Amino acid sequence: METPFIFGKIATEKNFTDREKETAELVQNFTSLNNTIIISPRRWGKSSLVNKAAKLAMAQDSNLRICHIDLFNVRSEEHFYSLLAQKVIAATSTKWEEAIESAKSFFSHLVPKISIGTDPTNEVSIDFDWEEVKRNPDEVLDLAEKIARKKGLKIVICVDEFQNIAEFTDPDYFQKKLRSHWQLHQSVAFCLCGSKRHMMLEMFTDTSKPFYKFGNLLFLNKIETSCLMDFFKSRFADTGKEIDNKASYLIAKLVDNHPYYAQQLAQLSWLRTKDVCTVEIVREAHTALVEQLSLLFVTITETLTTQQLNYLKAIIAGEKSISSTKVMHRYQISSTTSISRSKAALIKNDILDNKAGEISFQDPIYAYWLENEYFRIKQLYDMQKRIKEHLAEYKLYVLGISNNGIWKQNNKQYPHILPEGQSLMNLIPGDYYKGLCEITYNIKLHRDFHHLNSSQALTINLFGPMQLEKDFSILHDNGIEVSNNTASLFEYEQPDGTVFDFYINNGVKNIYFEVKYTEETFETKSNSNNDNSRWYKHYQPSMDKILKDNTNAKDLFFSQYQLWRNIVRISNNDTVVFVFPASRKDLEAEVNSAIEKVKPEYANSIKILHIDDICKSGENHDKLSSHYAKFREKYLEY
């Protein structure tokens, strides 16, 4: 079955949606031989619009011919002249013999070099001696008008990426030459399209430029959400599938109504849909699309300066007064001059668009990738760096340890790591130190327990005093169900091998805790060789039970293994609690994304608990306040 969505090539018939007003205007201009200037970013559907309007216009007027020229790879006058002559002759000839005759008869001074490929259906290729063309450019520039008069035709020449002529040698002189000929044509009109808004506006709205007021300006806007939603539903229905309203709305939202990406994301969603496309399927498809383009985005980002990246970060954050001292300081922008330079360069390189003073990203997927991948990872690395520097000072000034410990993975010393023989100094000193040490004697310590940012040590410091006092009221204050009969364990292992950082049984249900501090993600993939057997033995029944849509449950589970092997415990009406610092918005997004995928009756069994909130409640506790004040000093004051 062919996919119902088209991108990367001209959309026709059922694959073309909306643009009814623009299509009608363009058809009217074509049949009336009015010049048209179309401006919009690349991949917004200019070519598809022109193609549709051309077919409709030629259906209305049998004497109308449309000639299509693409200047995307044209960088010289010589190439332009050859392409113009070739395309005009091809558009006005019904067979190659006629094309050859036209090539010979309509030139008096120029001698065209004509070649035909092995396939006679191919266009005739035409070339000229460049020196001759420079002496007689009129014959090429007036070719369409001559043919139109001779054959009784009307011709519209559609030129895509027209702004590229600004890159020619002496572009102003060349534009004057074009205008001086084209404005005299009576049987020929022009549709000049461009994707670089700033260049096209300068060419057609600057009073000093040759093409000032050459034709009607047509700006393409994004397609309306309602039109896209109707289009998605129709195309899904054409193939015997469905897409619900929320899913179709989400596709439009995630791509910011970008026509090309709307088709691409819709296709990826359609491919993953068995019967009905849901929000979960669309999100999975969107993640795949971002991953697919990530290498391209890395390449683009590597060409940007630090100041340009800082400016983009401010744009993504929604800052309106970027030139204010406060905002420039927040994003490390050096000066207002830097802002102007960054903006100009980013617009020139098609990363940003400036529409009536409103700055926006041309590529919504790139904007998403920057915000959720590049800047998030950079922010995480910056946070990890700050925490390690803070813990190094904690080791020196609070613990009084000057020697550095070794990271066993590379055998190098780091200032935030304790010497291995002093690993128990990772437990907070004070009234509960001895009891915390005893906890470690009864569990298997992680290899990196002597790292001051060890999440295992943090977990013991966080929950240990509660266990020692048999008082879990702090958790109760933060929405966790506890009772007087609460039992607890550290490093609690399950039959499938999953080990939870902390575990509580409150006499009614099991409560499992997964704790992160400086780790990058909950969504680590499985690296096991026997995923298949483990899936059927341990996880499939639970995933089938809790997921809204289990179409791709296995792939989802093992692609985010560290997350879902915890969550599956809720299938028995137990609770899973993810614990991390409040600043880790990335981890919060991961968990919330998972919550969206489970059935509503299970969603409340997945909880988020911020380390900051536990610490704050602990500082207000009669017995534990001193311990949690020291906990904050160690872990949260970075």
Short mmCIF file of C-alpha atoms in Angstrom, two decimals, residues 293-304 309 349 351 363 366 369:
data_model
loop_
_atom_site.label_atom_id
_atom_site.label_comp_id
_atom_site.label_asym_id
_atom_site.label_seq_id
_atom_site.Cartn_x
_atom_site.Cartn_y
_atom_site.Cartn_z
CA LEU A 293 17.47 14.75 11.55
CA SER A 294 19.79 15.09 14.54
CA LEU A 295 23.04 14.55 12.59
CA LEU A 296 22.04 17.27 10.13
CA PHE A 297 21.21 19.59 13.02
CA VAL A 298 24.56 18.89 14.69
CA THR A 299 26.31 19.84 11.43
CA ILE A 300 24.32 23.09 11.20
CA THR A 301 24.95 23.95 14.85
CA GLU A 302 28.69 23.41 14.54
CA THR A 303 28.82 26.31 12.05
CA LEU A 304 27.30 28.77 14.53
CA LEU A 309 23.83 30.17 19.89
CA ASN A 349 21.64 31.46 6.57
CA ILE A 351 17.86 29.60 10.29
CA ASP A 363 12.66 24.96 10.76
CA TYR A 366 15.47 22.28 14.44
CA TRP A 369 16.02 19.84 18.73
#
